XYZ file of C-alpha atoms in Angstrom:
701
model
C -35.095 -4.097 0.697
C -33.662 -1.271 -1.708
C -33.747 -1.817 -5.156
C -30.622 -0.260 -7.057
C -31.627 1.450 -10.596
C -30.916 -1.176 -13.384
C -28.292 -0.130 -15.656
C -28.957 -0.430 -19.548
C -25.689 -1.103 -21.388
C -26.743 0.420 -24.839
C -25.628 3.499 -25.810
C -28.922 4.668 -26.002
C -30.302 3.473 -22.989
C -27.619 6.104 -21.123
C -27.525 8.690 -23.588
C -29.631 10.690 -21.686
C -28.425 10.140 -18.415
C -24.935 11.552 -19.848
C -26.303 14.258 -21.570
C -27.761 15.451 -18.513
C -24.492 15.494 -17.090
C -22.414 16.931 -19.594
C -25.181 19.890 -19.501
C -23.878 20.652 -16.016
C -20.326 21.597 -16.985
C -18.472 22.899 -19.290
C -15.936 21.200 -21.061
C -14.272 24.514 -22.680
C -11.373 25.870 -21.210
C -11.256 29.223 -18.761
C -8.533 31.533 -18.840
C -6.301 32.121 -15.511
C -9.878 30.506 -14.027
C -7.454 27.789 -12.249
C -3.986 27.386 -12.067
C -2.217 23.860 -12.597
C 1.406 23.589 -10.794
C 4.262 22.431 -13.182
C 5.909 20.191 -10.556
C 4.732 18.118 -7.935
C 6.795 16.307 -5.255
C 6.099 12.544 -4.137
C 7.075 11.265 -0.805
C 8.216 7.857 -1.328
C 9.415 8.035 2.483
C 8.268 10.020 5.011
C 7.254 9.573 8.828
C 4.126 11.772 9.616
C 3.706 9.847 12.860
C -0.072 8.423 12.918
C -1.363 10.342 9.647
C 1.463 8.644 7.229
C 4.444 6.365 7.714
C 7.125 4.630 4.918
C 10.292 4.224 7.207
C 13.742 3.344 5.808
C 16.858 3.282 7.535
C 19.106 3.796 4.565
C 18.390 5.384 0.685
C 20.481 4.109 -2.256
C 20.352 5.652 -5.237
C 21.566 4.788 -8.713
C 21.427 6.128 -12.385
C 22.551 4.709 -16.120
C 23.952 8.252 -15.950
C 25.723 10.863 -13.706
C 24.453 12.107 -10.896
C 24.904 15.523 -9.325
C 24.627 16.184 -5.289
C 23.877 19.502 -3.732
C 23.628 20.900 -0.535
C 20.799 23.251 0.332
C 21.226 24.143 -3.771
C 24.845 24.501 -3.398
C 26.716 21.731 -5.937
C 28.772 19.259 -3.576
C 29.731 16.215 -5.337
C 29.037 13.888 -8.222
C 28.390 10.702 -8.899
C 29.291 8.958 -12.084
C 27.309 6.423 -14.394
C 26.579 3.058 -12.618
C 28.233 4.837 -8.857
C 25.737 4.753 -6.152
C 24.860 7.357 -3.404
C 23.625 6.383 -0.109
C 22.006 8.189 2.951
C 21.265 7.656 6.272
C 20.536 9.407 9.466
C 23.348 10.601 11.631
C 21.402 9.437 14.712
C 22.321 6.922 17.297
C 23.595 3.216 16.596
C 24.905 0.506 17.772
C 28.589 -0.291 17.240
C 28.815 -3.912 17.509
C 32.209 -4.812 16.156
C 35.185 -3.190 14.408
C 38.194 -4.989 13.000
C 41.014 -4.964 9.884
C 39.274 -8.048 8.346
C 36.094 -7.329 6.103
C 35.119 -10.892 5.725
C 35.069 -11.051 9.522
C 32.590 -7.407 9.242
C 30.738 -8.934 6.548
C 29.939 -11.791 8.692
C 28.808 -10.155 11.316
C 26.450 -7.760 8.684
C 24.867 -10.617 7.640
C 23.658 -12.004 11.013
C 22.393 -8.480 11.743
C 20.459 -8.345 8.531
C 18.666 -11.557 8.889
C 16.071 -9.438 11.427
C 17.466 -5.615 10.802
C 17.702 -3.245 7.586
C 19.465 -0.885 9.220
C 23.017 -2.435 9.349
C 26.144 -0.975 8.068
C 29.682 -1.468 7.457
C 31.729 1.662 7.086
C 35.572 1.360 6.211
C 37.239 4.319 7.656
C 41.611 4.582 8.268
C 42.667 4.804 11.713
C 46.564 3.868 12.873
C 47.754 3.454 9.263
C 45.233 0.892 8.144
C 41.681 0.384 7.024
C 39.459 -1.005 9.791
C 35.592 -1.724 9.643
C 33.023 -0.721 11.962
C 29.598 -2.787 11.935
C 26.993 -0.678 13.434
C 23.099 -1.132 13.729
C 20.243 1.172 13.670
C 19.123 4.687 13.589
C 17.831 5.246 16.853
C 16.802 8.600 18.052
C 17.924 8.363 21.713
C 21.119 6.830 23.343
C 19.018 4.662 25.467
C 17.286 3.235 22.450
C 20.820 2.452 20.900
C 21.633 0.708 24.092
C 19.008 -1.172 24.039
C 19.529 -2.788 20.702
C 23.046 -3.292 21.515
C 22.036 -5.577 24.409
C 19.901 -7.536 22.298
C 22.392 -8.302 19.774
C 25.262 -8.540 22.753
C 22.791 -11.339 23.808
C 21.985 -12.736 20.314
C 25.597 -13.561 20.248
C 26.419 -11.688 16.899
C 29.816 -11.397 17.222
C 30.244 -14.807 19.691
C 33.925 -15.454 18.623
C 34.707 -12.492 17.089
C 38.030 -10.455 17.678
C 37.163 -6.639 18.050
C 39.859 -3.715 18.158
C 37.343 -1.325 20.014
C 34.714 -2.856 22.827
C 31.340 -2.579 21.473
C 29.322 0.637 22.166
C 26.889 3.183 21.429
C 27.887 5.471 18.926
C 26.005 8.728 18.171
C 26.173 12.228 16.469
C 28.276 13.930 18.824
C 31.587 15.208 17.563
C 34.261 18.111 17.473
C 34.883 19.627 14.172
C 38.501 20.375 12.628
C 37.944 23.520 9.771
C 36.903 24.876 7.720
C 39.353 23.915 4.834
C 39.734 25.702 1.450
C 38.950 22.624 -0.400
C 37.874 18.788 -0.065
C 41.726 18.024 -0.821
C 42.453 20.000 2.183
C 40.057 18.385 4.326
C 41.042 15.105 2.996
C 44.796 15.700 4.211
C 43.463 16.657 7.474
C 41.312 13.771 7.566
C 44.289 11.159 7.078
C 46.471 13.130 9.901
C 43.813 12.865 12.221
C 42.821 9.263 12.000
C 46.759 7.948 11.863
C 46.286 9.174 15.506
C 43.289 6.693 15.871
C 40.667 8.942 16.106
C 37.340 7.996 14.433
C 37.385 10.618 11.674
C 35.035 11.769 8.861
C 34.893 14.662 6.023
C 32.141 16.910 6.518
C 30.218 19.734 4.608
C 28.293 22.731 6.063
C 26.434 25.289 4.295
C 28.134 28.811 4.562
C 26.519 31.660 2.691
C 25.300 30.484 -0.172
C 28.376 28.233 -0.601
C 29.935 24.807 1.012
C 32.503 24.401 3.989
C 34.630 21.666 4.325
C 35.345 20.480 7.793
C 36.345 16.941 9.389
C 34.173 15.960 12.260
C 36.371 13.929 14.888
C 34.583 11.426 17.074
C 31.134 9.990 17.332
C 30.302 10.142 20.759
C 26.794 9.393 22.149
C 26.698 12.209 24.844
C 27.920 15.913 24.992
C 29.695 15.320 28.128
C 32.767 13.627 26.099
C 33.307 16.655 23.386
C 35.853 18.053 25.815
C 37.934 14.750 25.762
C 37.580 14.531 21.899
C 38.976 18.036 21.683
C 42.034 16.887 23.884
C 42.589 13.991 21.739
C 42.682 15.966 18.657
C 44.682 18.556 20.364
C 47.507 15.736 21.193
C 47.407 14.845 17.731
C 48.139 18.383 16.539
C 45.102 19.079 15.275
C 42.804 21.870 16.830
C 39.164 21.193 16.986
C 36.124 23.132 18.131
C 32.676 21.817 19.867
C 30.175 22.907 17.094
C 27.105 24.624 18.057
C 24.331 22.635 18.923
C 21.587 22.216 15.736
C 24.254 23.121 13.348
C 23.365 21.766 9.722
C 26.329 19.351 8.392
C 26.435 16.390 6.532
C 29.041 13.570 7.076
C 30.326 11.390 4.587
C 31.293 7.936 5.344
C 32.601 5.646 3.370
C 30.318 2.955 2.896
C 31.312 -0.922 2.636
C 27.861 -2.558 3.175
C 26.862 -3.621 -0.234
C 30.192 -3.799 -1.790
C 33.755 -5.140 -1.575
C 36.393 -4.142 0.703
C 38.423 -2.402 -2.418
C 34.991 -0.544 -3.586
C 32.892 1.494 -1.241
C 30.264 4.092 -1.909
C 30.067 7.699 -0.037
C 27.227 7.809 2.308
C 25.609 10.644 3.259
C 24.483 11.078 7.070
C 21.904 13.849 7.645
C 21.533 15.342 11.050
C 18.445 14.590 12.989
C 17.732 18.190 13.218
C 15.617 19.637 10.499
C 17.049 22.475 8.215
C 19.224 20.444 5.621
C 18.495 18.672 2.390
C 20.354 17.267 -0.108
C 19.323 16.988 -3.866
C 20.175 14.559 -6.235
C 19.890 15.291 -10.193
C 20.104 12.812 -12.944
C 22.332 13.700 -16.099
C 20.026 13.797 -19.196
C 16.701 11.816 -18.874
C 17.929 8.559 -17.784
C 16.197 8.621 -14.186
C 17.116 7.652 -10.916
C 16.978 4.209 -9.515
C 15.786 3.875 -5.525
C 16.671 0.564 -4.232
C 14.782 0.914 -1.535
C 11.684 1.046 -3.573
C 12.119 -2.514 -5.493
C 14.691 -0.875 -7.345
C 12.375 1.257 -9.087
C 13.563 4.221 -11.376
C 11.547 7.676 -11.491
C 11.956 10.459 -13.388
C 12.901 13.781 -11.930
C 14.781 14.935 -8.820
C 15.475 13.016 -5.305
C 15.518 15.301 -2.289
C 16.572 13.702 0.907
C 15.806 15.077 4.628
C 15.325 14.199 7.710
C 11.905 14.207 9.631
C 10.706 13.240 12.832
C 14.091 11.744 13.092
C 13.666 9.531 10.302
C 14.825 9.557 6.784
C 12.694 11.367 4.235
C 13.009 10.701 0.498
C 10.909 12.943 -2.226
C 10.733 12.555 -5.613
C 10.233 16.355 -7.306
C 9.244 16.215 -11.126
C 7.089 17.712 -13.808
C 3.478 16.974 -12.803
C 2.540 15.825 -16.713
C 5.734 12.962 -16.176
C 4.023 11.949 -12.676
C 0.905 11.421 -14.061
C 2.567 9.147 -17.056
C 3.023 6.773 -14.295
C 0.216 6.942 -12.327
C -2.621 6.359 -15.447
C -0.049 3.291 -16.399
C -0.273 2.241 -12.857
C -3.983 2.396 -12.167
C -5.141 1.618 -15.646
C -4.712 -1.170 -17.919
C -2.567 -0.494 -20.986
C -4.992 -2.208 -23.336
C -8.021 0.122 -22.058
C -9.753 2.402 -24.895
C -7.656 5.802 -24.856
C -10.880 7.561 -23.784
C -10.903 5.568 -20.438
C -7.164 6.515 -19.868
C -8.070 10.093 -20.574
C -10.585 9.948 -18.083
C -8.238 8.589 -15.610
C -5.362 11.327 -16.151
C -8.241 14.024 -15.570
C -9.500 12.515 -12.299
C -5.731 11.961 -10.956
C -4.268 15.104 -12.079
C -7.220 16.845 -10.020
C -6.794 14.521 -7.193
C -3.339 14.969 -6.904
C -3.275 18.912 -6.697
C -6.524 19.175 -4.362
C -5.113 18.856 -1.280
C -1.957 20.968 -2.002
C 0.736 19.972 0.264
C -0.917 17.498 2.072
C 1.896 15.269 3.252
C 3.567 18.555 4.930
C 6.772 18.133 2.761
C 5.441 16.615 -0.138
C 2.169 17.029 -1.757
C 1.494 13.470 -2.123
C 2.639 9.638 -1.546
C 3.414 6.978 -3.812
C 0.903 4.534 -2.313
C -2.594 4.291 -2.889
C -2.750 6.456 0.347
C -2.732 9.036 -2.628
C -2.846 6.799 -5.993
C -0.606 4.299 -6.904
C 3.223 5.947 -8.439
C 5.674 3.247 -9.144
C 8.229 5.448 -11.367
C 8.991 4.773 -15.183
C 8.534 1.291 -15.084
C 4.766 1.574 -15.193
C 4.552 4.093 -18.104
C 3.287 3.009 -21.341
C 2.832 4.759 -24.824
C -1.139 4.922 -24.185
C -0.775 6.093 -20.907
C 1.496 9.139 -21.972
C -0.987 9.817 -25.099
C -3.744 10.370 -22.527
C -1.980 12.706 -20.242
C -0.379 14.765 -22.983
C -3.903 14.927 -24.709
C -5.131 16.232 -21.432
C -2.664 18.227 -20.649
C -3.064 20.660 -17.712
C -6.818 19.752 -17.291
C -8.529 19.633 -13.904
C -11.888 18.997 -12.844
C -13.441 21.853 -10.733
C -16.576 22.985 -8.591
C -17.099 26.515 -7.445
C -13.983 27.440 -9.039
C -11.571 25.265 -6.981
C -10.003 21.836 -7.934
C -11.974 18.856 -6.526
C -10.557 16.025 -4.911
C -11.450 13.718 -7.729
C -11.426 10.070 -5.735
C -11.828 7.111 -7.915
C -12.232 3.266 -7.227
C -11.361 0.202 -9.020
C -14.792 -1.065 -9.688
C -18.161 0.356 -8.230
C -19.919 -2.703 -8.329
C -22.822 -1.509 -10.904
C -23.581 1.466 -8.643
C -21.872 4.072 -7.213
C -21.375 5.013 -3.001
C -22.850 7.904 -1.521
C -20.700 9.383 0.339
C -22.481 11.043 2.957
C -24.068 7.729 4.266
C -22.320 5.188 2.957
C -18.883 6.018 2.989
C -16.677 8.774 4.567
C -19.542 10.767 6.004
C -19.322 13.981 4.053
C -21.806 15.666 1.817
C -19.594 16.059 -1.333
C -21.665 17.731 -3.893
C -19.616 16.809 -6.835
C -19.689 13.317 -6.438
C -22.477 11.677 -8.272
C -24.390 9.319 -5.605
C -26.078 5.863 -6.782
C -25.911 6.155 -10.161
C -25.925 2.919 -12.603
C -22.055 2.267 -13.677
C -21.248 -0.379 -16.311
C -18.670 -2.181 -14.197
C -19.291 -6.120 -15.583
C -16.161 -6.104 -17.786
C -14.146 -8.345 -15.603
C -16.664 -11.116 -16.079
C -16.243 -11.051 -19.676
C -14.941 -14.659 -20.770
C -14.752 -15.729 -17.139
C -16.804 -19.187 -16.353
C -18.970 -19.955 -13.363
C -17.891 -21.930 -10.853
C -19.805 -24.192 -8.844
C -19.659 -24.250 -5.184
C -20.030 -28.475 -4.327
C -20.319 -30.853 -1.709
C -17.527 -33.826 -2.323
C -18.532 -37.346 -1.238
C -16.319 -36.682 1.898
C -18.301 -34.022 3.026
C -15.663 -30.938 1.783
C -17.061 -28.367 0.134
C -15.333 -25.940 -2.269
C -15.780 -24.914 -6.131
C -15.172 -26.386 -9.077
C -14.914 -24.486 -12.205
C -18.304 -25.088 -14.294
C -16.933 -26.356 -17.421
C -15.146 -29.421 -15.329
C -18.715 -30.969 -14.026
C -21.808 -32.315 -16.156
C -25.017 -33.422 -14.933
C -25.024 -37.165 -14.074
C -28.584 -37.729 -14.724
C -29.018 -39.376 -11.209
C -30.102 -38.467 -8.116
C -29.296 -39.147 -4.467
C -31.736 -41.077 -1.784
C -32.681 -37.580 -0.808
C -33.668 -36.899 -4.286
C -30.958 -34.224 -5.411
C -29.561 -33.870 -8.482
C -26.089 -35.402 -8.600
C -23.294 -34.108 -10.668
C -20.331 -35.324 -12.121
C -16.509 -34.532 -12.396
C -15.893 -34.601 -16.395
C -12.123 -34.840 -16.098
C -8.895 -36.507 -13.503
C -7.361 -34.269 -11.011
C -9.356 -31.286 -11.067
C -8.910 -29.129 -8.252
C -11.549 -27.882 -5.637
C -10.407 -24.794 -4.843
C -11.154 -22.635 -1.486
C -13.022 -19.852 -3.762
C -14.084 -19.797 -7.143
C -10.772 -18.609 -8.793
C -7.465 -20.201 -9.425
C -5.144 -18.701 -6.639
C -1.406 -19.225 -6.640
C -1.281 -18.586 -3.407
C -4.545 -20.880 -2.462
C -3.928 -24.399 -2.145
C -6.907 -26.660 -3.716
C -9.019 -28.551 -0.536
C -9.077 -31.576 -2.575
C -8.840 -32.886 -6.097
C -11.288 -35.047 -7.827
C -11.315 -37.663 -10.832
C -13.507 -38.396 -13.603
C -16.951 -39.844 -12.977
C -16.604 -38.845 -9.387
C -20.155 -37.431 -7.860
C -21.018 -34.310 -6.144
C -24.259 -32.228 -4.854
C -23.870 -29.011 -6.511
C -25.334 -26.211 -4.040
C -24.831 -22.938 -5.915
C -24.125 -21.450 -9.315
C -21.566 -17.902 -8.705
C -19.398 -15.993 -11.148
C -15.717 -16.139 -10.967
C -13.614 -14.292 -8.238
C -12.875 -11.066 -9.865
C -12.943 -7.170 -8.852
C -16.768 -7.031 -9.932
C -18.402 -10.263 -7.918
C -16.598 -11.790 -5.057
C -16.967 -14.094 -1.982
C -14.867 -14.575 1.229
C -15.498 -17.319 3.620
C -16.521 -19.294 5.144
C -14.881 -17.296 7.663
C -15.271 -18.039 11.763
C -16.833 -16.020 14.635
C -13.737 -15.647 16.036
C -11.724 -14.357 13.126
C -14.547 -11.576 12.871
C -14.526 -10.862 15.972
C -10.759 -10.069 16.115
C -11.205 -8.096 13.019
C -14.292 -5.786 14.081
C -12.727 -5.453 17.210
C -9.868 -3.606 16.003
C -12.232 -1.091 14.639
C -15.489 -1.023 16.636
C -15.301 1.969 19.499
C -16.825 -0.476 21.958
C -15.056 -4.265 21.891
C -17.373 -7.211 21.725
C -16.937 -10.362 24.010
C -18.221 -12.828 21.698
C -19.986 -13.045 18.351
C -23.254 -15.462 17.407
C -25.253 -13.409 15.019
C -23.892 -10.893 12.330
C -25.992 -8.955 9.756
C -26.459 -5.597 7.690
C -28.859 -3.236 9.681
C -28.554 -0.597 7.634
C -28.292 0.178 4.309
C -27.797 3.516 1.842
C -28.721 4.416 -1.287
C -26.645 2.386 -3.208
C -27.518 -0.729 -1.011
C -24.225 -0.301 0.245
C -24.021 -1.649 4.069
C -23.847 1.026 6.087
C -24.106 -0.317 9.511
C -24.036 -4.136 10.605
C -25.147 -5.953 13.864
C -23.752 -8.310 15.917
C -25.751 -10.462 18.396
C -28.695 -8.224 17.093
C -26.704 -5.088 18.512
C -25.635 -2.315 15.859
C -21.682 -1.797 16.154
C -19.602 1.552 15.807
C -16.888 1.017 13.466
C -16.905 4.407 12.554
C -17.467 5.477 8.943
C -19.407 2.974 6.702
C -16.167 2.757 4.679
C -14.622 1.230 7.964
C -16.888 -1.995 7.363
C -14.465 -3.346 4.624
C -11.900 -3.341 7.323
C -13.688 -4.341 9.946
C -15.187 -7.530 8.174
C -11.474 -8.672 7.451
C -10.787 -6.616 4.491
C -13.426 -6.898 1.978
C -13.119 -5.763 -1.158
C -16.430 -3.279 -0.549
C -19.454 -2.704 1.408
C -21.641 -3.786 -1.325
C -22.275 -7.033 0.194
C -24.692 -9.585 1.775
C -23.795 -11.729 4.774
C -24.738 -15.284 4.788
C -24.736 -16.756 8.381
C -24.622 -20.638 8.167
C -25.055 -21.292 11.344
C -28.455 -19.314 11.496
C -31.202 -21.357 10.172
C -34.818 -23.150 11.225
C -35.334 -26.767 11.338
C -39.205 -27.623 10.987
C -39.503 -31.125 12.946
C -41.895 -33.865 12.074
C -44.100 -32.916 14.692
C -44.589 -29.239 13.247
C -42.260 -27.833 16.068
C -40.001 -25.089 14.758
C -36.433 -24.519 15.829
C -33.917 -21.919 15.609
C -30.511 -21.872 15.215
C -28.057 -20.947 16.754
C -28.970 -22.562 19.664
C -27.422 -26.055 21.470
C -26.197 -28.241 18.660
C -26.371 -31.188 20.405
C -30.061 -31.309 21.041
C -30.121 -31.430 16.786
C -30.447 -34.943 15.235
C -30.161 -35.660 11.644
C -32.146 -38.806 9.998
C -31.077 -40.154 7.142
C -33.029 -41.329 3.944
C -32.788 -44.817 5.498
C -34.058 -43.919 8.866
C -30.857 -43.852 10.634
C -30.462 -41.002 13.629
C -27.039 -39.189 13.973
C -26.246 -36.377 15.920
C -25.169 -33.259 14.762
C -21.664 -32.516 14.975
C -18.938 -29.990 13.375
C -19.730 -30.934 9.965
C -21.513 -28.964 7.749
C -25.027 -30.373 7.410
C -26.862 -29.855 3.934
C -30.365 -28.597 3.988
C -33.047 -28.561 1.749
C -35.334 -25.592 1.858
C -38.660 -24.971 1.535
C -38.645 -23.896 -2.117
C -36.265 -26.690 -2.769
C -32.850 -25.024 -2.962
C -29.548 -26.433 -0.942
C -28.037 -24.785 1.454
C -24.967 -25.649 3.598
C -25.279 -24.829 7.213
C -23.374 -25.159 10.159
C -23.753 -26.229 13.849
C -21.546 -23.632 14.915
C -21.619 -19.626 13.330
C -19.586 -19.132 10.470
C -20.134 -16.534 7.685
C -20.024 -16.123 4.053
C -19.625 -12.478 2.259
C -20.301 -12.337 -1.199
C -20.137 -8.962 -3.043
C -19.569 -6.783 -5.649
C -17.160 -4.074 -6.781
C -13.461 -3.308 -5.469
C -13.085 -0.429 -3.548
C -15.146 2.975 -1.852
C -17.232 3.033 -4.807
C -17.027 6.765 -4.423
C -16.668 9.172 -7.607
C -15.611 7.526 -10.959
C -15.434 3.605 -11.528
C -12.297 2.792 -13.089
C -13.968 -0.218 -14.868
C -17.177 1.735 -15.529
C -15.061 4.061 -17.318
C -14.106 1.746 -19.586
C -17.211 0.308 -20.011
C -18.502 3.733 -21.093
C -15.584 4.233 -23.557
C -16.327 0.665 -24.771
C -19.773 2.054 -25.803
C -17.984 5.116 -27.565
C -18.388 7.942 -24.817
C -15.587 10.245 -24.785
C -13.482 11.117 -21.757
C -15.755 14.405 -20.898
C -18.821 13.019 -20.894
C -17.468 9.535 -18.606
C -16.130 12.520 -16.201
C -19.307 14.558 -16.392
C -21.127 11.354 -15.672
C -19.368 10.269 -12.684
C -18.513 14.330 -11.048
C -21.754 16.148 -10.996
C -22.122 19.725 -11.026
C -18.002 20.383 -12.076
C -16.509 21.613 -15.162
C -13.318 20.816 -16.946
C -11.200 23.761 -17.048
C -7.349 24.528 -18.138
C -4.819 26.357 -17.149
C -4.230 28.384 -20.057
C -2.175 31.920 -18.220
C 1.048 30.489 -19.366
C-alpha cells in the first residue's frame, strides 16, 4: 500500500514547501522574454473531425445594439438593434413543401423540428406573390439529402398538405445574373426574375477588395441542370452565366423560420468550399448573443465560415476579456482574490501554450480547452483578478507552459507520466500535498444503512440516533428521528436521483458505515453491476472482454492513483491511466478504491473456508434462531472478524469510492483556495503546483 504524504493545513507547516517552490522560479517580469498576444480566437462551433466536433446547422446572432456585417473585411450590411442575423451552409437540402400559406409552412416545420434542428422556412417572391419553402438539413451530398427526403416523405410530414411544387432535393448549383452597380439594382433584377416563377436570391461576391452584387438563379442539386436554368432566365429576359466552380459567394435568403409571415430575418448562406468568411461586429460594448449557445452573449466579434462542409463560428476578442469569462466560469466568485489571480495566470498560460490548436481557432469554449460562456459568467472579482495579472504567464525554459488544472486533486496531485497521460512533464509538481478538503466544510456525514425491508441506502447523520438496542445478532440498531426521512441512493441530496425509500420516526436500521457527503473532494459510486462495468470498460479496452467477475486496482502511481485495473485477475489496457475515469463509468478521479461486494470469504461451522464468487446456490444462511435459508439475489449483511459490517451480494457488484475531481495534474482549484485562505499569494500558489517555472510578463509594448 502506497503511503500518501500527510498535508498539514497550518501555514507554518507548508511554509518550507512554498518557499522552496518560490525559490525555483522568478516572479519578476522579464522584458521581451515572452510575447503575449492581445487577441484570442475561440471556436464556439467547429468541425475538426475526430479531434473535435461541435456542430450546428444554423447560427443566429443578435444584439441590444446595432451590428455590422463584413465579407472578407469589406462592410456589406448592418442590423439594427434587436434585429437578428442568421447564417447557414449553402449545401444540399430536402425541400419538403412550397406553399403560399405561411401557417401551412409552419405546421410542417414544427413536425420537422421534433427531430431535426435543421428545418428552415424561406420566403421568396415568385409569380408576383410570396411563397414559403420548407427545407431540412445541410447535407454534403445530394445523395444524403435524397435519403433525408425519403425519410421525411415516409414519415408523412406533409401528408394532406397542398404543395405548389413537388418535393425534391435542392442544392447549391445556380446560374448568376450581374454584377450590378448597387444592391438596389440587384433587388430590381431579383423581382423581375422571381416574377417569371424562378427561385432567385440576392448574392454578394468579393471583388478586388470590394463587394459585387449578383442574383443567383436556381437551387439545382446537380450541375447538369445549369444550362436549363440559363435558358429559363433568358426566357424571362435575363442574361445569366454559369459561375466558375469554387467561386466564393454569399446567398441572402429571407428567413421566416422563427419570425412571422410579415417579419423575416436575412439568412446568409455560405458555400461548402472554403475561402470566404463573414464577420459580425457589435456597436459599442453590448456584445453579441448566440441563440444556439444557450442565448449566451459574448464580447468581441463573430466570424462565420465553413469548414469540412459544416458551419464554423469563431469568437474573436481581447485575450484579457476572454479570461474574465474563463475565471468567472472556473472559480467561485466568493473565493479569495489570490486564488482567482492564480487561476487567471494558469488559464492565460493554458490558452496560449498551444497556439492555434484548433485550426481556425486557438481554443474551444468547452472543457476540452477551458470553460468559456461569455459575459454571463463574468463577475467583479474575476475581472479584478485578470486585470491585476494582465499579461502574466508561466514559462519553462522560455516557453509558455500548458498550465493544466483540475477542480480538486483529492489531497494530492497526480503524476503525469505514470498516472495521467503518460508524459514526463517537468513543470507539473507530482504527488504534492494539496489542501483540497474545502468542499466538505459545513457538510454533515451520512450513514449507509440497511432498512428492515432489506433495502440499502444513505440517511444523513442528523436524522439518525443510536437507539441503545441491538438485534438478535448483537448488532447495534439506530433509529430514525423524523417522519418521511428520505433514504437516498448516494450520500447526497440530488434533484436527479429519487430516494429509494422513506423512513419514519422510530424505525430501526442497521448502520454499515459512516461516510462524508458526496462532493468534489469525497465521493462514492455504486453499487455498479458487472454488466454495467463490462459495457463501460469495453468502450475503452483495446482487447474486448466477454465477462467480468472480479475487478481490482492492479497498479498504483506515486500519488496512490490507480494506474491499471485487472478484470478476472488480468490487467486491462485502456490506454493512458486517466482513461480509467471513463472506463469505469465516468467516475470523478482515479484516486479511488474498489469494494467488490460479491467477493468474500465465508468460514463454515466446521472451519472450512469458502471463497466467493462461486456457485451462490451452495451458500446457506443460518439465522440467530437456527433457521436456514438459501442465498438469493438479496444483499447479505456479513460480520467481519474485527466486528465490521459489510453488505455483500451473491452476484458480482462493485462500489467505487474516491477523492478528487478531474485528472489531478497541475493546480488544484480547491487547493489554490485552501492556500489562499491560509494567506498565500497567487505567485506562491502557482509556484507550488508548477515547478521549475517562471512567472513572466510581456513588457515590450
